[in-house]
Coordinates of C-alpha atoms and ligand atoms in Angstrom, one line a residue:
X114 CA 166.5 41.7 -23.6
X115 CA 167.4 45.0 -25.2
X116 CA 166.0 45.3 -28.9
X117 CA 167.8 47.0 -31.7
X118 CA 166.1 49.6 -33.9
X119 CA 165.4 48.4 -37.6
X120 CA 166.9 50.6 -40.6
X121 CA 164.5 50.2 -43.8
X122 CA 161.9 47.8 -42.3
X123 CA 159.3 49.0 -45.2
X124 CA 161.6 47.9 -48.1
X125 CA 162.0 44.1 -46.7
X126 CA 159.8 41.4 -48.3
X127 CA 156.9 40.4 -46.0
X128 CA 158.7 37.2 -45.3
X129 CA 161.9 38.6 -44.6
X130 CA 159.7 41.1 -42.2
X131 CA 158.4 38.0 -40.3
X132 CA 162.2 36.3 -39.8
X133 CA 163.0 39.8 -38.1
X134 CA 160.0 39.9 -35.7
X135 CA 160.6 36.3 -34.8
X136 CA 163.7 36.5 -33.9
X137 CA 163.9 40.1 -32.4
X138 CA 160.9 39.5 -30.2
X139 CA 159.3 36.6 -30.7
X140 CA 162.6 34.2 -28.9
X141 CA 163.1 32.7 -32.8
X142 CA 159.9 30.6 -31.9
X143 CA 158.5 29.6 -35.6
X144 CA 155.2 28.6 -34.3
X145 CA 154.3 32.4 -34.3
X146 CA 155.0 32.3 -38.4
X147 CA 151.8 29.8 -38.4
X148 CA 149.6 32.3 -36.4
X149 CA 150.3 34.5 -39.1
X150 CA 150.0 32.6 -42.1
X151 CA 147.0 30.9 -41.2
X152 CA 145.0 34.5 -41.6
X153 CA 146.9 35.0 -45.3
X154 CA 144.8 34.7 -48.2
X155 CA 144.7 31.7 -50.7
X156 CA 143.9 34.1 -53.5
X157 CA 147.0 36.1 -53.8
X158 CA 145.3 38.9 -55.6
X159 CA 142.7 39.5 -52.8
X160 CA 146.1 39.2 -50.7
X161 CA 147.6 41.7 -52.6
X162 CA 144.8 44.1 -52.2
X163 CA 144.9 44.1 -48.4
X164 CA 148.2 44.1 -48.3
X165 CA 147.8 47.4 -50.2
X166 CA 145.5 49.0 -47.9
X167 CA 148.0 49.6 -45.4
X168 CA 152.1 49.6 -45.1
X169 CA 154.2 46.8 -43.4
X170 CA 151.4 44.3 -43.7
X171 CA 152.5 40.6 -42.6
X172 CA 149.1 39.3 -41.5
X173 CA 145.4 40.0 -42.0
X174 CA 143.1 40.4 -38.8
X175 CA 139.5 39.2 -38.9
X176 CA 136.3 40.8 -37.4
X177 CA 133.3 38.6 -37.0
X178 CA 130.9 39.8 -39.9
X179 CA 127.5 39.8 -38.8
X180 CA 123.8 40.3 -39.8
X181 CA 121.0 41.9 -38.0
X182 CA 117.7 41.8 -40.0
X183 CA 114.6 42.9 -39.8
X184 CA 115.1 47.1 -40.0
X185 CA 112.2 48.6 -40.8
X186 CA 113.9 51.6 -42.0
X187 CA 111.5 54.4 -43.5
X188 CA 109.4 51.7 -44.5
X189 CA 112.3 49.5 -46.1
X190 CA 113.5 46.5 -44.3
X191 CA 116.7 46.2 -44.2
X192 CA 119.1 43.5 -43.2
X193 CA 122.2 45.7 -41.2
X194 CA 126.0 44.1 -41.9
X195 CA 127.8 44.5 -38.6
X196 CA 131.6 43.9 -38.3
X197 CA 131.8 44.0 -34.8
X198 CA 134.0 42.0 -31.9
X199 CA 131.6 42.5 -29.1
X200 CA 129.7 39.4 -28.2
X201 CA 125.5 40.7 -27.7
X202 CA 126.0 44.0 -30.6
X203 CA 124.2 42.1 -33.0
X204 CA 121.6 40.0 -31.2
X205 CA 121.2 43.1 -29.4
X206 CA 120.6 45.4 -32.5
X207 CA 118.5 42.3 -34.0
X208 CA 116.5 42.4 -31.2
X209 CA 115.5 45.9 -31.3
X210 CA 114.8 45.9 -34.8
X211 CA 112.4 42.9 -34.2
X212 CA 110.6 44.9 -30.9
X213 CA 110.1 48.0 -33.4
X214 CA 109.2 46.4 -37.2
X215 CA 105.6 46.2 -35.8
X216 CA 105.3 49.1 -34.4
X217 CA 105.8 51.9 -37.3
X218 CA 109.7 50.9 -37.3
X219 CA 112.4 53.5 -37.8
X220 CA 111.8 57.0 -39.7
X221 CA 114.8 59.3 -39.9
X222 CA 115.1 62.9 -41.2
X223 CA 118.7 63.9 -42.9
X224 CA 118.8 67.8 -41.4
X225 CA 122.0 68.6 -43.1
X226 CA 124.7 67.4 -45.0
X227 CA 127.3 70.1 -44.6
X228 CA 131.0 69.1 -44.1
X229 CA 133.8 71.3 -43.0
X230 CA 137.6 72.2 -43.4
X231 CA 139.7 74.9 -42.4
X232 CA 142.9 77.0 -43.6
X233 CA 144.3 78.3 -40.1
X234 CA 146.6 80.8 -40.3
X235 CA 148.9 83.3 -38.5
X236 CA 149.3 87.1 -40.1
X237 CA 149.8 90.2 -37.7
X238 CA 147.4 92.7 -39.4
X239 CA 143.8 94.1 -38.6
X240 CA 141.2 92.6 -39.1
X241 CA 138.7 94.5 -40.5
X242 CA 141.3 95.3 -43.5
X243 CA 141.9 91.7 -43.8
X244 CA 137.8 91.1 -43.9
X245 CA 137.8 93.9 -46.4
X246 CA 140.6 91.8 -48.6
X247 CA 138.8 88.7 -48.2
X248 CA 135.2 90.1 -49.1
X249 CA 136.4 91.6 -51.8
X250 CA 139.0 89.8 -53.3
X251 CA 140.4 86.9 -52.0
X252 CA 137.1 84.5 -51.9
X253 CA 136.5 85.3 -55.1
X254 CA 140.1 84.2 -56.1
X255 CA 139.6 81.1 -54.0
X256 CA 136.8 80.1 -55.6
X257 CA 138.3 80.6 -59.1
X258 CA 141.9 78.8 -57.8
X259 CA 139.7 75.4 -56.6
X260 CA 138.1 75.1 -59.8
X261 CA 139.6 72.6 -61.4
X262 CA 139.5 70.5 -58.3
X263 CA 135.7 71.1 -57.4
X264 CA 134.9 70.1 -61.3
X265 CA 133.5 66.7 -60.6
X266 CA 132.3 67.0 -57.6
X267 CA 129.9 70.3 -58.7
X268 CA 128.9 68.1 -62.1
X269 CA 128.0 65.7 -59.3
X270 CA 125.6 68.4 -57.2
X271 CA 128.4 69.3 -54.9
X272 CA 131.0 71.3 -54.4
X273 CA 132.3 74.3 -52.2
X274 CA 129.3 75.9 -50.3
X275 CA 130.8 78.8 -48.6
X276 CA 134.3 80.4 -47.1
X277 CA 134.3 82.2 -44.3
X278 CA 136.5 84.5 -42.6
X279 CA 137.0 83.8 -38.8
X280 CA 138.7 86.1 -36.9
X281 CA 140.1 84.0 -33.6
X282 CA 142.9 86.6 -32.3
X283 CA 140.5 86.8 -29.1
X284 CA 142.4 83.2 -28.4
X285 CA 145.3 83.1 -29.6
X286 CA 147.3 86.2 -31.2
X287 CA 147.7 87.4 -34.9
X288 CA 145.4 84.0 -36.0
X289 CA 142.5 83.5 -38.3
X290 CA 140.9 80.6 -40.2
X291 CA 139.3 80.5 -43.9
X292 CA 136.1 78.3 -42.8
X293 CA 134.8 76.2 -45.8
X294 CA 131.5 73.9 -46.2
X295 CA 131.7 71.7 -48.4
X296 CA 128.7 69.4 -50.2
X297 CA 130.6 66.3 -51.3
X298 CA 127.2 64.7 -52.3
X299 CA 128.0 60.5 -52.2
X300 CA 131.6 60.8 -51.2
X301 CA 132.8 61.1 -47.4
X302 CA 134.8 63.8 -49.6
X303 CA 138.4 63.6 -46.7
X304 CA 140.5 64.0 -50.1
X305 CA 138.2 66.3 -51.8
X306 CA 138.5 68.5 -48.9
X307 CA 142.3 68.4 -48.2
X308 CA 142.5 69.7 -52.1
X309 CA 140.4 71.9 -52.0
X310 CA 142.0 73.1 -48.5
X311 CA 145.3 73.4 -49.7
X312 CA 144.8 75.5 -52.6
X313 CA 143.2 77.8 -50.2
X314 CA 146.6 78.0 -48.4
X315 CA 148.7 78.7 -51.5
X316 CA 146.1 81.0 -53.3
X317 CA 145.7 82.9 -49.6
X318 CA 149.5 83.3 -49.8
X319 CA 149.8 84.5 -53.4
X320 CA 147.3 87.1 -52.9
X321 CA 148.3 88.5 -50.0
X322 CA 152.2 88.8 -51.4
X323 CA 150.1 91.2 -54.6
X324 CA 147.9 92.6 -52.4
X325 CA 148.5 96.5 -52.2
X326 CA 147.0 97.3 -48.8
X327 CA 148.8 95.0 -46.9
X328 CA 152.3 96.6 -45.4
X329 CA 155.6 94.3 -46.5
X330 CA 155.6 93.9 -42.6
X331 CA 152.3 92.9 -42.6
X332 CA 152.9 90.4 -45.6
X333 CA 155.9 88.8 -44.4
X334 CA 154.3 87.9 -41.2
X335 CA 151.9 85.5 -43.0
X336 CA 152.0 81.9 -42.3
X337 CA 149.6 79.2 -43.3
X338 CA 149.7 76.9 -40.3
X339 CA 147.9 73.8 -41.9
X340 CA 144.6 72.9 -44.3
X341 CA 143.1 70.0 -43.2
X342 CA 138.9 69.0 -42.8
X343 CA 137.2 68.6 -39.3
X344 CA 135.9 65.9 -38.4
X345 CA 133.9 67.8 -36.6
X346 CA 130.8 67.8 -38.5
X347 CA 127.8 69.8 -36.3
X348 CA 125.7 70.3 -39.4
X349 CA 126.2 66.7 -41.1
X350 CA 123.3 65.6 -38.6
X351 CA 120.9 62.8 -39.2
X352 CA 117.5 61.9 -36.8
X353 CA 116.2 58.7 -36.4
X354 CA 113.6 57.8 -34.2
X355 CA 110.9 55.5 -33.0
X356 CA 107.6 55.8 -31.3
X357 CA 104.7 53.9 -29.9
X358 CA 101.4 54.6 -28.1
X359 CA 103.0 53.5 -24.5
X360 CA 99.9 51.2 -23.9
X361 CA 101.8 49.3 -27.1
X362 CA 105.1 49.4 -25.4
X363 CA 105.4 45.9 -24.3
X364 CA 108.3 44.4 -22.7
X365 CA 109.1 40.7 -21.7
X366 CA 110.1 41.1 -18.7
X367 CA 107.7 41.2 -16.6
X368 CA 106.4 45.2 -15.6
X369 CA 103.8 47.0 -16.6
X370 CA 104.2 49.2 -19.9
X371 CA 104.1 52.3 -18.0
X372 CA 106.8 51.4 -15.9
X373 CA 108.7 50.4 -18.6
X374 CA 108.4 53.9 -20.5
X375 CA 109.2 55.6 -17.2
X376 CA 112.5 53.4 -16.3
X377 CA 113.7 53.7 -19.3
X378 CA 113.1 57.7 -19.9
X379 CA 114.7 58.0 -16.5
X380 CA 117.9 56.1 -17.5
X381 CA 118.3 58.6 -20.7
X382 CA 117.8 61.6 -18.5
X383 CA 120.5 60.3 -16.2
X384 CA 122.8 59.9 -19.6
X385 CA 121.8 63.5 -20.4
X386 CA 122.8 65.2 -17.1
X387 CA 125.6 62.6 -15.9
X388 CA 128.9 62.5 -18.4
X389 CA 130.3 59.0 -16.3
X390 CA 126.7 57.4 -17.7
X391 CA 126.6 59.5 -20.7
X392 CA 130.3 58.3 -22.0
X393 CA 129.2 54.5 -21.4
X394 CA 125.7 55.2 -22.7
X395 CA 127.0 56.7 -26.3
X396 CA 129.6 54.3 -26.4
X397 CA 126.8 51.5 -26.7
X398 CA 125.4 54.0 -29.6
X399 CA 128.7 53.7 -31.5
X400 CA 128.6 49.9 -30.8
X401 CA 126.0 49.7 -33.1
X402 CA 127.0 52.8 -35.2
X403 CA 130.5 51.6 -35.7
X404 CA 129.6 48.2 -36.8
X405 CA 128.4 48.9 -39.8
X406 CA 130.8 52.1 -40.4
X407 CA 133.2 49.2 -40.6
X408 CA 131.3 47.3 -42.2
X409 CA 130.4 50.1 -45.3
X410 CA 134.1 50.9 -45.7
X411 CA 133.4 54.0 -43.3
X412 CA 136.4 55.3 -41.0
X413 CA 135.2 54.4 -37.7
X414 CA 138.1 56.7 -35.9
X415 CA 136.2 59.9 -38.0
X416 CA 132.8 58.9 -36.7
X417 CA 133.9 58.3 -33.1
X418 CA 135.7 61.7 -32.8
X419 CA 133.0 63.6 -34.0
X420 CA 129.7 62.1 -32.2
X421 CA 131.7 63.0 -28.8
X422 CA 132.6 66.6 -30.0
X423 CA 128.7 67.2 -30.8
X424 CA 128.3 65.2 -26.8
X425 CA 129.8 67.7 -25.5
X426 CA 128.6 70.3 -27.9
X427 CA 126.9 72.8 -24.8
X428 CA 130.1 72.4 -22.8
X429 CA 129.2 69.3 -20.7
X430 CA 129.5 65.5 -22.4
X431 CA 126.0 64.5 -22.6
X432 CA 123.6 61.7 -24.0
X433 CA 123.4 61.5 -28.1
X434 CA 119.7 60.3 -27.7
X435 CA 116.6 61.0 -25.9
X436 CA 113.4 60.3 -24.7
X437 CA 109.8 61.4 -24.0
X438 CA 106.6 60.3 -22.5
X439 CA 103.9 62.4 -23.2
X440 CA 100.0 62.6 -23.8
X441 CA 100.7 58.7 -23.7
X442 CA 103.6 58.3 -26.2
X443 CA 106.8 56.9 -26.2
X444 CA 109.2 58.4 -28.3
X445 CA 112.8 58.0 -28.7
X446 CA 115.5 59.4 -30.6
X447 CA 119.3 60.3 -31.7
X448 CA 120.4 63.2 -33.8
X449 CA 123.9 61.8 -34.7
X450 CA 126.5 64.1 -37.1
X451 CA 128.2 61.6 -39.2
X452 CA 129.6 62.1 -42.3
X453 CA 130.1 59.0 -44.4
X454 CA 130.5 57.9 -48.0
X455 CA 129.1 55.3 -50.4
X456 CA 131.7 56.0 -53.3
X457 CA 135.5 56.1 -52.9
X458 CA 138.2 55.1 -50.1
X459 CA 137.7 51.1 -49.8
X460 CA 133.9 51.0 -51.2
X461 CA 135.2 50.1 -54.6
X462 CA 138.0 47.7 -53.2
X463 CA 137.2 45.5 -50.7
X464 CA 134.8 43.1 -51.8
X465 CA 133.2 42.8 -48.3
X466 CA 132.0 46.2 -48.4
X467 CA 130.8 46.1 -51.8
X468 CA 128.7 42.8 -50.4
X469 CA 127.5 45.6 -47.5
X470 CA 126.0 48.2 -49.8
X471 CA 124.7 45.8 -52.2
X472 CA 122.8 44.1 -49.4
X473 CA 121.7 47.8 -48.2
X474 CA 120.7 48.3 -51.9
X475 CA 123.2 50.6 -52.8
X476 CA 122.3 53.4 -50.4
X477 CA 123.2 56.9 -51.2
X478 CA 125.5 58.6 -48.4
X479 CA 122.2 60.4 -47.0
X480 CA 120.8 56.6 -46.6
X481 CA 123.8 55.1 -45.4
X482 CA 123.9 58.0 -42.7
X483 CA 119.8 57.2 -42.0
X484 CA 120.8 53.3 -41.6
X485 CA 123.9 54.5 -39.2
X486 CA 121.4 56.6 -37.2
X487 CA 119.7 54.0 -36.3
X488 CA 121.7 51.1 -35.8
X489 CA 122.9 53.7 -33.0
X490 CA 119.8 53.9 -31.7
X491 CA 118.4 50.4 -32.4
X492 CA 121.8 49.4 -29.9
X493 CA 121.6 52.4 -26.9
X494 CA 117.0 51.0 -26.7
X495 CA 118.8 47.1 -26.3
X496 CA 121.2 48.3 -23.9
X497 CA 118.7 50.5 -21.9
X498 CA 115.6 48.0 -22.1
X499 CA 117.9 45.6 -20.6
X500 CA 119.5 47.7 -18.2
X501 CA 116.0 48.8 -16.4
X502 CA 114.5 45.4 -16.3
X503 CA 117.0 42.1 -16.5
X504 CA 120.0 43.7 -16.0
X505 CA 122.4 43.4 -18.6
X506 CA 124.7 40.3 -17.8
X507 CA 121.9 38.1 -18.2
X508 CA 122.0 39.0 -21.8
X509 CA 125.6 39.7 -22.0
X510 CA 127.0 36.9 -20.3
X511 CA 124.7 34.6 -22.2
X512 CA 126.4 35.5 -25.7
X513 CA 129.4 35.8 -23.7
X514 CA 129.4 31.9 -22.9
X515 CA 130.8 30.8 -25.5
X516 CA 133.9 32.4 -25.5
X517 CA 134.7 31.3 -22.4
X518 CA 133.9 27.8 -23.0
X519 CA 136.0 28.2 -26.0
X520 CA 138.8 29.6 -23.6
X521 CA 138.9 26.2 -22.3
X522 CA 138.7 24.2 -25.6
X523 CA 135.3 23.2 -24.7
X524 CA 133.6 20.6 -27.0
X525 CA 130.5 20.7 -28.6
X526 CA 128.9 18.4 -26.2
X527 CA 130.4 20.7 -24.0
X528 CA 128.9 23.6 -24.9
X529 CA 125.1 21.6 -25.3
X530 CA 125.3 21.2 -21.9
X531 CA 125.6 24.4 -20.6
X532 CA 123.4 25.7 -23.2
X533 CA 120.5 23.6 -21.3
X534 CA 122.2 24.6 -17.9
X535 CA 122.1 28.2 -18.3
X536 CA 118.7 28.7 -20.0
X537 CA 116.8 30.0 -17.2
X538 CA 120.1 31.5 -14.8
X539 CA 122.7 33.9 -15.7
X540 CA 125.7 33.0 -16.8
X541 CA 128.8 33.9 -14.7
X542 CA 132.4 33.4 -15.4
X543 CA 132.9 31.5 -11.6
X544 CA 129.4 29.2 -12.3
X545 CA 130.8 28.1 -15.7
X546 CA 134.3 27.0 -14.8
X547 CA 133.2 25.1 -11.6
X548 CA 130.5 23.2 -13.7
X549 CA 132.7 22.2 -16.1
X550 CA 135.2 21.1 -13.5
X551 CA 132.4 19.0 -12.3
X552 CA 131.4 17.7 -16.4
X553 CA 135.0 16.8 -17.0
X554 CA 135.3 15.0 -13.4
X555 CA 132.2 12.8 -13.7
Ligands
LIG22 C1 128.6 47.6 -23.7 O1 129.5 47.5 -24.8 C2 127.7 48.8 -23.9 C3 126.8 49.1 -22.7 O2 127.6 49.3 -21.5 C4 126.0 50.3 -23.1 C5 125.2 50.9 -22.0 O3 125.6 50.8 -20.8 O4 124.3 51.7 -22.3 C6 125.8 47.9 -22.4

């Protein structure tokens, strides 16, 4: 069936919204409505509130909200939230933080807090007069221009660090960038920036227009080609770590401590020089890091981006943690640039995420980037202890179960039973559907 394209979709109620979906695509089947409404709010305020977070809303759509305790993190325990989909993320991370609490737990190290954004622009004129312009007159200007916007933020400690010059006609003709750090102390600071960003633009283009040494050629070739933030964030870098003498290392599993600390060293040099491993390897980091991004109120896209740019940081996509063995210690670590907030964006809406950072007792950003840090790591040492002894289906497929008994409406007899029939096998998708052909024939 050919669909027809929707004028003013935006401006319809949510109802009337619905009616249109059902019986454009949906075959003008109403049981869909119920799928929908069952997921809508009692409490038409908090309704309202999600509905407001977004545009076009008709539904809400739930994550499993989880809790992994026992964090010894710089010698707090903490209880991590973890909105996550994934089946094993939390046991996993739960897990982790239980092998570690009694061994020193986590300790982390904030290296720098440093955000960045960038004017890029297009002007056909040389540099060294343009350097000469924006040493001695435009930075100052653009300082002076911003301050009204950068008020708050330096009352708070923050502010604009530095702007830099950066000549990049070597790749691509006639364009340069005005490079700006930016200290947004508790704030993930995306607006701050933007601000700040676009009053670089204007103030660049005002200046130049005054500006005597620049030809009229020269001027009217100027064009501000955008002001937005990276989310590239190389120097917003956080370390956490754990280590253990490896005689103290030990694992259920069955081998020796030594071989333990050697398997596992060797699957994180394998993530380091091999980008196939390396891309599955960090994604199990941001398994555990984006959990409780989502969780906080954090933008899980923004983290994800940048943790891959700093993987491939020296030109080949590489491992976000690593691992040594020496003079008889194990030690294991991430250096992870994330750039979060406690304040603003949905922290003082949704009332999950105020629940989140009340239960991490209202972490500062610097914390909340610590507790991200490890959550990372606390997930990539689950993944790899498993993956060098059990293997990680048995593991995987064991949280796994019930979903797929739930697949098949399995009841809670049901599920008992193969509770008790997989405790000592692992569980595979073929072995649970034939014995619970065999349950239901008997
Ligand atoms: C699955 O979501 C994550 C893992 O594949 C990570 C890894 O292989 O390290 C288990």
């Amino acid at each position: 069936m050919n669909h027809q394209p929707v004028e003013g979709f935006s401006k319809l109620s949510k109802q009337r919204k619905i009616d249109w979906l059902i019986s454009e695509y949906l075959s003008n089947d109403r049981s869909y409505e119920q799928i929908l409404q069952q997921y809508w709010n009692n409490d038409s305020n908090l309704q309202k509130m999600h509905d407001e977070f977004s545009e076009n809303t008709i539904s809400n759509f739930y994550m499993p909200y989880g809790i992994a305790p026992n964090f010894l993190i710089d010698g707090k325990l903490l209880a991590l939230p973890m909105a996550v989909e994934e089946s094993s993320v939390v046991a996993a991370a739960s897990k982790a933080a239980k092998f570690w609490i009694d061994k020193g737990g986590f300790k982390t190290t904030i290296i720098n807090t440093e955000k960045l954004g960038h004017t890029h622009f297009i002007f056909k004129t040389e540099a060294h007069k343009l350097l000469h312009f924006f040493n001695f007159k435009l930075k100052k200007k653009l300082l002076g221009a911003t301050e009204d916007i950068t008020k708050n933020m330096r009352n708070r400690g923050g502010g604009i660090l530095n702007i830099k010059l950066i000549d990049k006609t070597s790749e691509l003709e006639d364009y340069f960038q005005l490079k700006a750090s930016f200290d947004t102390v508790d704030s993930m600071g995306a607006n701050f920036i933007n601000s700040c960003l676009e009053q670089f633009g204007k103030t660049l283009k005002e200046e130049v227009a005054n500006e005597e040494s620049f030809s009229q050629e020269e001027k009217d070739s100027l064009q501000i080609v955008m002001n937005i933030l990276s989310n590239y964030t190389p120097d917003c870098i956080v370390r956490a770590e754990v280590s253990c003498k490896i005689e103290d290392l030990k694992d259920d599993s069955g081998i020796s401590n030594e071989e333990f600390a050697w398997k596992f060293k060797r699957a994180v040099t394998i993530a380091e020089i091999e980008p196939y491993r390396a891309t599955t390897h960090n994604k199990g980091i941001m398994n555990g890091v984006d959990a409780v991004v989502i969780a906080t109120g954090n933008d899980f896209r923004a983290t994800e981006a940048c943790a891959h740019a700093y993987a491939a940081r020296n030109g080949k996509y590489s491992s976000l943690t690593h691992c040594t063995t020496d003079n008889g210690i194990f030690r294991f670590w991430i250096d992870l640039p994330i750039s979060v907030g406690v304040v603003g964006g949905l922290t003082n809406l949704h009332p999950l995420v105020k629940f989140s950072l009340a239960l991490l007792g209202k972490p500062s950003a610097q914390e909340l980037m610590s507790i991200l840090a490890v959550s990372g790591l606390a997930q990539n040492f689950g993944a790899l202890r498993s993956l060098v002894t059990t293997g990680i289906q048995k593991g995987h497929m064991k949280m796994h179960l019930f979903n797929i008994l739930n697949q098949f409406g399995a009841t809670e007899e049901e599920k008992q039973h193969f509770v008790t029939y997989f405790k000592d096998k692992t569980v595979s998708h073929h072995e649970v559907i034939s014995e619970l052909e065999k349950l239901r024939n008997k």
